[in-house]
Amino acid sequence: MRRFALGMMTSAALMAGLASQVQASSKDYSKSTKTDLVTKIMGNKSYQVYSSLKLEEVTKKVKTKTKEKKKYTVKKKVAVKKKSKKGKTKYKTVKQVKYKWVTKTAYKNVKKKWKFGKKLTVSADFRYAHVQSKSYKVKDGKRYYYIYVNGRPVGYVNEKAFALSKANVVSQVSLVNNPSDSVGFNAEDAINYVTDQHGSLVDNDSVEISCKSAELNISDTGYVSSRKAGTAVLTFKYGKAKATSKLTVRGDAKEGISSADVTPVKTDLPEITTWSARDGARLSSSSTITSKDAVSSSHKYWATKTMSGNAKGADIETIFYHPAVLSAPGSSNLEAKVSSAVQGIDFYDNDLVTSNLDLGQADNWEARGHMVYYNMRKVKKYNWQLIPSKMLSFNTWLSYIKNIKVSPYMKLGHGQSVGSTKKYVYVLANWNRSNNWSNSQELIRVKKSTMEIDKIWTFKVWNGSAKYPRIFLNADVIDDNTLLALFHNAYKHCYEYWKISRSGDSFKAKEVGATGSDLISNSAEVQGFVWNSAYDVYYIAFNDYLFKIGAGLDGKTDAGKLLNYYKFDTGRREFEGLSSYGPELYVNLNHPTETLKVNHITK
């Protein structure tokens, strides 16, 4: 099998690497050993982080006695015996060499000693950050890696601070019974992370995955079919890292079959068009590394047109500028790079969660990226742009880092179907180029406390049969058992609203409204969808447009009725996600990435 072969190849490469380390055992490690830039997964143990690590020559001040010869003339009368008529003694002066002991201070090299720099903090402060490294030093046989945290260079930490040879996977996966699913479940989706013996993130394709089951099997490409019921134990292995996941294909093949029988509410909209990314959106800003890159003023955009004719019926105003990146310079591979290309957002109280994909990845079938959590109680509107730089003092920067969590590299799909509750974040990871196929839809649940996936479900929604599927590219999770989803029925020129309810691991779907219009006539893509519980309305976003539609879920509005729309001029900045909490409404704009609050929405 391909995965087994990859595992064997990786093991061979590993043995070669170990052999090279043995051969290089006599190497002088006083200088850094460079590696590829890799993602490091922090473990549960906490170690000190130091600003520097140097091998220095230690000198000691000692006193030594040395003998020096000094010549000097002594005027000494030395008798000289000579015959003299008068019988007198004659004298002469002679030179004599004298020696004396002198004490002289000397400096002598005693030995070499490792010296740590300033104690910065402990590794536990980076447990949920995005940590990377590309060099290490060896002290007393132990590796100390120089780490980057959320893009900022920090210092050295013992590699025991990392999760060494660990596999973290979703414990349970529950798949809908779908006889028409032509793809199946990608077992890699269940991986949070797998690390090597040094705590470096291993590429998912290098992980050996096996399936033990009487009814199910895994393909050579790593997919498990959901066409028939059964259970399986998936085993994930790389080196000494190993973990298992229980997978179940539910028994009811009729689960998710419903009826799209709601009569769409007609609208009197004129023909409205807007632009899409393909027409040329504003270019993305570069990574923030200096204060010159940071935006220091808020944006405010007033609606220039509404259905009611009120030219200032709403405005959107900046509340938060996102960091441009949360990864180190040179993060070229997708697992390592935490981009600011936000596709979706969700608020719950003061918690903000974003789905971040690298540019262009949202259109990929297996689109993966990172989710980022922000504690908005601590957010500064402008300063957080500087997190990947060293423009902030370390203590200020650290106070920000403690209020950010970055998920492992995970499947996100288009990334705009994001919702959250008090404990969990949910993402409906659908491909936005799926062309309404009859395959299953994947709902991923992430624990806010760790930002790691803890459960995966799939479900399907069909109008009578697999011939008329409903694939949702935009959805809003409103509680731990319910999501509301938007479907554009291009054939009937209407938008359908569906309520999907979960009971245990099973899902039921019901159409709860429909609007008889394409809203935007030139097929521009939906850029956000949300239900506002305070006013019982849906908001649908397109670039530069917001549509307000009655939901009828609480009886406050008529389901599917267009209530208003708002036209903004953002200078071709893409709308990327909507969110609502209580009466408040939020929108995200890219280039640069910022979250804005919607004000003065007229009823």
Short mmCIF file of C-alpha atoms in Angstrom, two decimals, residues 78-405:
data_model
loop_
_atom_site.label_atom_id
_atom_site.label_comp_id
_atom_site.label_asym_id
_atom_site.label_seq_id
_atom_site.Cartn_x
_atom_site.Cartn_y
_atom_site.Cartn_z
CA VAL A 78 86.65 46.04 47.88
CA ALA A 79 90.16 45.90 49.22
CA VAL A 80 92.81 45.59 46.68
CA LYS A 81 96.16 44.44 47.98
CA LYS A 82 98.94 46.32 46.35
CA LYS A 83 102.40 47.21 47.40
CA SER A 84 102.51 50.76 48.55
CA LYS A 85 105.30 52.75 49.87
CA LYS A 86 103.00 54.28 52.33
CA GLY A 87 101.38 50.86 53.16
CA LYS A 88 97.81 52.01 52.34
CA THR A 89 94.88 49.72 51.12
CA LYS A 90 93.16 50.66 47.87
CA TYR A 91 89.44 50.05 47.03
CA LYS A 92 87.42 49.70 43.82
CA THR A 93 83.70 49.59 42.90
CA VAL A 94 82.37 46.29 41.48
CA LYS A 95 79.03 45.32 39.74
CA GLN A 96 77.02 42.50 41.20
CA VAL A 97 73.87 40.75 39.79
CA LYS A 98 71.09 40.43 42.36
CA TYR A 99 67.84 38.41 42.17
CA LYS A 100 64.53 39.08 43.88
CA TRP A 101 61.06 37.46 43.98
CA VAL A 102 58.19 39.55 42.52
CA THR A 103 54.43 38.81 42.60
CA LYS A 104 52.72 39.19 39.20
CA THR A 105 48.95 38.84 38.38
CA ALA A 106 48.24 36.53 35.40
CA TYR A 107 45.02 35.27 33.63
CA LYS A 108 44.74 31.65 32.73
CA ASN A 109 42.05 29.78 30.61
CA VAL A 110 40.49 27.13 32.83
CA LYS A 111 37.64 25.56 30.74
CA LYS A 112 34.67 26.10 28.37
CA LYS A 113 31.19 26.42 29.81
CA TRP A 114 27.64 26.79 28.41
CA LYS A 115 26.03 30.04 29.42
CA PHE A 116 22.30 30.72 29.16
CA GLY A 117 20.97 34.18 28.48
CA LYS A 118 18.07 35.89 30.21
CA LYS A 119 15.17 33.77 31.45
CA LEU A 120 12.26 34.92 29.30
CA THR A 121 9.36 32.68 30.31
CA VAL A 122 8.39 28.99 30.41
CA SER A 123 7.37 26.83 27.47
CA ALA A 124 3.89 26.26 28.94
CA ASP A 125 3.06 29.82 27.85
CA PHE A 126 3.37 28.62 24.24
CA ARG A 127 1.30 25.43 24.62
CA TYR A 128 -1.35 26.65 22.15
CA ALA A 129 0.82 28.90 19.99
CA HIS A 130 2.31 28.17 16.58
CA VAL A 131 5.92 27.21 17.34
CA GLN A 132 8.65 26.71 14.74
CA SER A 133 12.40 26.17 14.61
CA LYS A 134 15.23 25.92 12.10
CA SER A 135 18.30 25.48 14.31
CA TYR A 136 19.52 23.93 17.55
CA LYS A 137 22.58 23.62 19.80
CA VAL A 138 23.69 20.56 21.75
CA LYS A 139 24.51 21.07 25.44
CA ASP A 140 25.59 18.05 27.51
CA GLY A 141 24.08 15.74 24.89
CA LYS A 142 20.71 17.55 24.90
CA ARG A 143 19.28 19.58 22.06
CA TYR A 144 18.16 23.13 22.66
CA TYR A 145 16.10 24.54 19.80
CA TYR A 146 15.85 28.20 18.89
CA ILE A 147 12.11 28.79 18.50
CA TYR A 148 9.84 31.22 16.72
CA VAL A 149 6.44 31.73 18.36
CA ASN A 150 3.54 33.01 16.26
CA GLY A 151 6.14 34.39 13.86
CA ARG A 152 8.39 36.17 16.37
CA PRO A 153 11.96 34.97 17.09
CA VAL A 154 12.12 34.18 20.83
CA GLY A 155 14.93 32.01 22.22
CA TYR A 156 16.19 28.55 23.22
CA VAL A 157 14.30 25.72 24.91
CA ASN A 158 15.11 22.11 25.75
CA GLU A 159 13.59 19.77 23.18
CA LYS A 160 11.90 17.90 26.04
CA ALA A 161 9.42 20.78 26.02
CA PHE A 162 8.05 19.35 22.75
CA ALA A 163 5.70 16.42 22.23
CA LEU A 164 8.28 13.80 21.23
CA SER A 165 7.09 10.87 19.09
CA LYS A 166 3.41 11.61 19.77
CA ALA A 167 0.30 10.94 17.70
CA ASN A 168 -2.86 12.89 18.49
CA VAL A 169 -5.96 11.83 16.54
CA VAL A 170 -9.73 12.15 16.85
CA SER A 171 -10.99 9.37 19.09
CA GLN A 172 -14.35 8.92 17.31
CA VAL A 173 -15.52 9.42 13.72
CA SER A 174 -19.18 8.88 12.81
CA LEU A 175 -20.12 8.64 9.11
CA VAL A 176 -23.55 8.74 7.55
CA ASN A 177 -24.57 5.70 5.53
CA ASN A 178 -24.37 7.04 1.98
CA PRO A 179 -24.67 4.54 -0.91
CA SER A 180 -24.00 7.36 -3.41
CA ASP A 181 -20.79 8.67 -1.86
CA SER A 182 -18.13 8.25 -4.55
CA VAL A 183 -15.23 9.48 -2.40
CA GLY A 184 -15.54 8.28 1.20
CA PHE A 185 -13.82 9.61 4.30
CA ASN A 186 -10.18 10.68 4.14
CA ALA A 187 -8.57 9.10 7.22
CA GLU A 188 -6.01 11.93 7.34
CA ASP A 189 -8.83 14.25 8.44
CA ALA A 190 -8.75 12.55 11.85
CA ILE A 191 -5.14 13.59 12.50
CA ASN A 192 -4.49 16.52 14.83
CA TYR A 193 -0.74 15.98 14.70
CA VAL A 194 1.99 13.35 14.57
CA THR A 195 5.56 14.18 15.62
CA ASP A 196 8.98 12.63 15.20
CA GLN A 197 11.53 11.91 17.95
CA HIS A 198 12.46 15.61 18.13
CA GLY A 199 8.89 16.95 18.37
CA SER A 200 8.73 18.13 14.74
CA LEU A 201 5.41 17.93 12.92
CA VAL A 202 5.29 15.03 10.45
CA ASP A 203 3.52 15.47 7.12
CA ASN A 204 0.25 13.51 7.13
CA ASP A 205 1.24 11.66 3.96
CA SER A 206 4.18 10.14 5.83
CA VAL A 207 1.94 8.58 8.49
CA GLU A 208 1.14 4.88 8.05
CA ILE A 209 -2.62 4.34 8.38
CA SER A 210 -4.21 0.91 8.70
CA CYS A 211 -7.81 -0.21 9.11
CA LYS A 212 -8.99 -3.17 11.18
CA SER A 213 -12.60 -4.13 10.40
CA ALA A 214 -14.80 -7.01 9.34
CA GLU A 215 -16.98 -4.75 7.17
CA LEU A 216 -14.87 -1.78 6.09
CA ASN A 217 -11.49 -1.26 4.46
CA ILE A 218 -9.16 1.57 3.60
CA SER A 219 -8.11 2.26 0.02
CA ASP A 220 -4.56 2.66 -1.17
CA THR A 221 -5.12 6.42 -1.12
CA GLY A 222 -6.36 6.38 2.48
CA TYR A 223 -10.14 6.70 2.08
CA VAL A 224 -12.78 4.67 3.94
CA SER A 225 -16.03 4.06 2.07
CA SER A 226 -19.33 4.93 3.76
CA ARG A 227 -21.53 2.99 1.33
CA LYS A 228 -22.34 0.31 3.90
CA ALA A 229 -22.66 0.15 7.67
CA GLY A 230 -19.85 -1.09 9.86
CA THR A 231 -17.20 -0.24 12.41
CA ALA A 232 -13.43 -0.04 12.18
CA VAL A 233 -10.38 0.83 14.22
CA LEU A 234 -7.97 3.11 12.39
CA THR A 235 -4.34 2.96 13.52
CA PHE A 236 -1.96 5.84 12.83
CA LYS A 237 1.76 5.16 13.13
CA TYR A 238 5.04 6.94 12.50
CA GLY A 239 8.21 5.68 14.17
CA LYS A 240 7.37 5.28 17.88
CA ALA A 241 4.29 7.52 17.58
CA LYS A 242 1.03 5.56 17.52
CA ALA A 243 -2.68 6.28 18.10
CA THR A 244 -6.05 4.76 17.23
CA SER A 245 -9.46 6.10 16.25
CA LYS A 246 -12.83 4.35 16.23
CA LEU A 247 -14.78 4.84 13.00
CA THR A 248 -18.46 3.98 12.57
CA VAL A 249 -20.65 4.05 9.48
CA ARG A 250 -24.20 4.45 10.76
CA GLY A 251 -26.85 1.93 9.76
CA ASP A 252 -29.77 4.02 8.40
CA ALA A 253 -29.28 4.61 4.68
CA LYS A 254 -32.36 6.88 4.63
CA GLU A 255 -30.89 9.31 7.17
CA GLY A 256 -30.86 12.85 5.74
CA ILE A 257 -33.52 12.34 3.07
CA SER A 258 -36.00 15.21 3.26
CA SER A 259 -38.21 17.42 1.06
CA ALA A 260 -37.57 20.87 -0.38
CA ASP A 261 -41.24 21.86 -0.44
CA VAL A 262 -41.25 25.43 0.86
CA THR A 263 -42.67 27.98 -1.57
CA PRO A 264 -40.08 30.74 -2.16
CA VAL A 265 -41.11 34.27 -1.17
CA LYS A 266 -40.96 36.57 -4.19
CA THR A 267 -38.97 39.80 -4.13
CA ASP A 268 -39.13 43.05 -6.09
CA LEU A 269 -35.39 43.42 -6.41
CA PRO A 270 -33.99 45.24 -9.42
CA GLU A 271 -31.10 43.60 -11.23
CA ILE A 272 -28.09 43.83 -8.93
CA THR A 273 -24.55 42.85 -9.88
CA THR A 274 -21.26 42.92 -8.04
CA TRP A 275 -17.69 41.84 -8.49
CA SER A 276 -15.90 38.65 -7.49
CA ALA A 277 -12.27 37.83 -6.73
CA ARG A 278 -11.83 36.70 -10.33
CA ASP A 279 -12.62 40.25 -11.43
CA GLY A 280 -9.67 41.57 -9.48
CA ALA A 281 -9.74 42.10 -5.74
CA ARG A 282 -7.31 44.37 -3.96
CA LEU A 283 -3.95 42.68 -3.43
CA SER A 284 -3.10 41.30 0.00
CA SER A 285 -0.77 43.20 2.28
CA SER A 286 2.64 41.77 3.09
CA SER A 287 3.63 40.23 6.39
CA THR A 288 3.80 42.81 9.14
CA ILE A 289 7.40 43.08 10.25
CA THR A 290 7.81 46.80 10.89
CA SER A 291 5.67 49.58 12.28
CA LYS A 292 5.42 50.98 8.74
CA ASP A 293 3.35 47.95 7.72
CA ALA A 294 0.81 48.40 10.51
CA VAL A 295 -2.46 50.21 9.93
CA SER A 296 -2.97 52.91 12.53
CA SER A 297 -6.45 54.17 11.73
CA SER A 298 -9.92 52.62 11.52
CA HIS A 299 -11.98 52.08 8.42
CA LYS A 300 -15.60 53.15 8.26
CA TYR A 301 -17.81 52.43 5.28
CA TRP A 302 -21.34 53.79 5.01
CA ALA A 303 -23.97 52.06 2.91
CA THR A 304 -24.42 54.06 -0.29
CA LYS A 305 -27.65 52.35 -1.29
CA THR A 306 -30.46 50.40 0.43
CA MET A 307 -33.78 48.91 -0.58
CA SER A 308 -35.59 51.59 1.43
CA GLY A 309 -33.63 54.37 -0.26
CA ASN A 310 -31.84 55.40 2.94
CA ALA A 311 -28.29 56.07 1.73
CA LYS A 312 -26.93 55.79 5.27
CA GLY A 313 -28.93 52.85 6.50
CA ALA A 314 -25.87 51.10 7.95
CA ASP A 315 -22.13 51.42 8.40
CA ILE A 316 -19.28 49.04 9.13
CA GLU A 317 -16.37 50.14 11.34
CA THR A 318 -13.08 48.49 12.36
CA ILE A 319 -12.83 46.83 15.76
CA PHE A 320 -9.72 44.68 15.22
CA TYR A 321 -6.82 44.31 12.78
CA HIS A 322 -5.52 40.74 12.58
CA PRO A 323 -1.82 39.83 12.57
CA ALA A 324 -0.59 39.62 8.98
CA VAL A 325 0.85 36.17 9.70
CA LEU A 326 1.39 33.95 12.72
CA SER A 327 4.35 32.04 11.33
CA ALA A 328 8.06 32.63 10.81
CA PRO A 329 9.52 34.12 7.62
CA GLY A 330 10.23 31.41 5.08
CA SER A 331 7.22 29.26 6.02
CA SER A 332 6.65 27.98 2.52
CA ASN A 333 4.79 24.73 3.15
CA LEU A 334 1.13 24.93 4.10
CA GLU A 335 1.44 23.07 7.42
CA ALA A 336 3.93 25.67 8.65
CA LYS A 337 2.28 28.84 7.38
CA VAL A 338 -0.51 30.49 9.35
CA SER A 339 -1.79 33.01 6.84
CA SER A 340 -3.93 36.07 7.40
CA ALA A 341 -6.18 35.01 4.51
CA VAL A 342 -9.24 34.62 6.75
CA GLN A 343 -12.22 32.93 5.09
CA GLY A 344 -14.70 32.81 7.95
CA ILE A 345 -15.26 34.22 11.46
CA ASP A 346 -17.48 33.56 14.44
CA PHE A 347 -18.11 35.37 17.72
CA TYR A 348 -19.36 33.81 20.92
CA ASP A 349 -19.45 36.40 23.69
CA ASN A 350 -15.87 37.76 23.65
CA ASP A 351 -14.38 34.76 21.82
CA LEU A 352 -13.48 35.29 18.17
CA VAL A 353 -12.55 32.32 15.98
CA THR A 354 -11.24 32.59 12.44
CA SER A 355 -10.52 30.07 9.68
CA ASN A 356 -7.18 30.88 8.03
CA LEU A 357 -6.17 29.39 4.70
CA ASP A 358 -3.23 30.33 2.54
CA LEU A 359 -4.16 32.34 -0.55
CA GLY A 360 -5.89 30.18 -3.16
CA GLN A 361 -6.31 27.14 -0.91
CA ALA A 362 -10.03 27.70 -0.26
CA ASP A 363 -10.78 26.46 -3.78
CA ASN A 364 -8.99 23.13 -3.29
CA TRP A 365 -10.91 19.93 -2.72
CA GLU A 366 -8.89 18.98 0.36
CA ALA A 367 -8.43 22.58 1.53
CA ARG A 368 -6.59 22.68 4.85
CA GLY A 369 -5.40 25.46 7.10
CA HIS A 370 -5.51 26.64 10.70
CA MET A 371 -8.17 28.02 13.00
CA VAL A 372 -7.19 30.88 15.30
CA TYR A 373 -8.85 31.80 18.59
CA TYR A 374 -8.67 35.35 20.01
CA ASN A 375 -9.79 36.45 23.45
CA MET A 376 -11.36 39.77 22.48
CA ARG A 377 -11.38 40.97 26.09
CA LYS A 378 -7.63 41.51 25.71
CA VAL A 379 -7.45 42.56 22.08
CA LYS A 380 -5.91 45.88 21.10
CA LYS A 381 -7.29 47.27 17.85
CA TYR A 382 -3.92 48.01 16.22
CA ASN A 383 -1.07 46.48 18.25
CA TRP A 384 -1.83 42.85 17.46
CA GLN A 385 -0.68 43.43 13.89
CA LEU A 386 2.87 43.51 15.30
CA ILE A 387 2.75 40.08 16.94
CA PRO A 388 5.03 38.40 14.35
CA SER A 389 7.60 41.20 14.68
CA LYS A 390 9.88 42.37 17.51
CA MET A 391 8.37 45.85 17.61
CA LEU A 392 6.55 45.05 20.86
CA SER A 393 8.32 44.66 24.19
CA PHE A 394 8.61 41.00 25.16
CA ASN A 395 6.26 41.31 28.15
CA THR A 396 3.61 43.11 26.08
CA TRP A 397 3.96 40.56 23.31
CA LEU A 398 3.70 37.68 25.81
CA SER A 399 0.49 39.11 27.28
CA TYR A 400 -1.01 39.02 23.76
CA ILE A 401 0.23 35.51 23.02
CA LYS A 402 -1.51 34.15 26.12
CA ASN A 403 -4.83 35.21 24.57
CA ILE A 404 -4.33 33.52 21.20
CA LYS A 405 -4.62 29.84 20.29
#
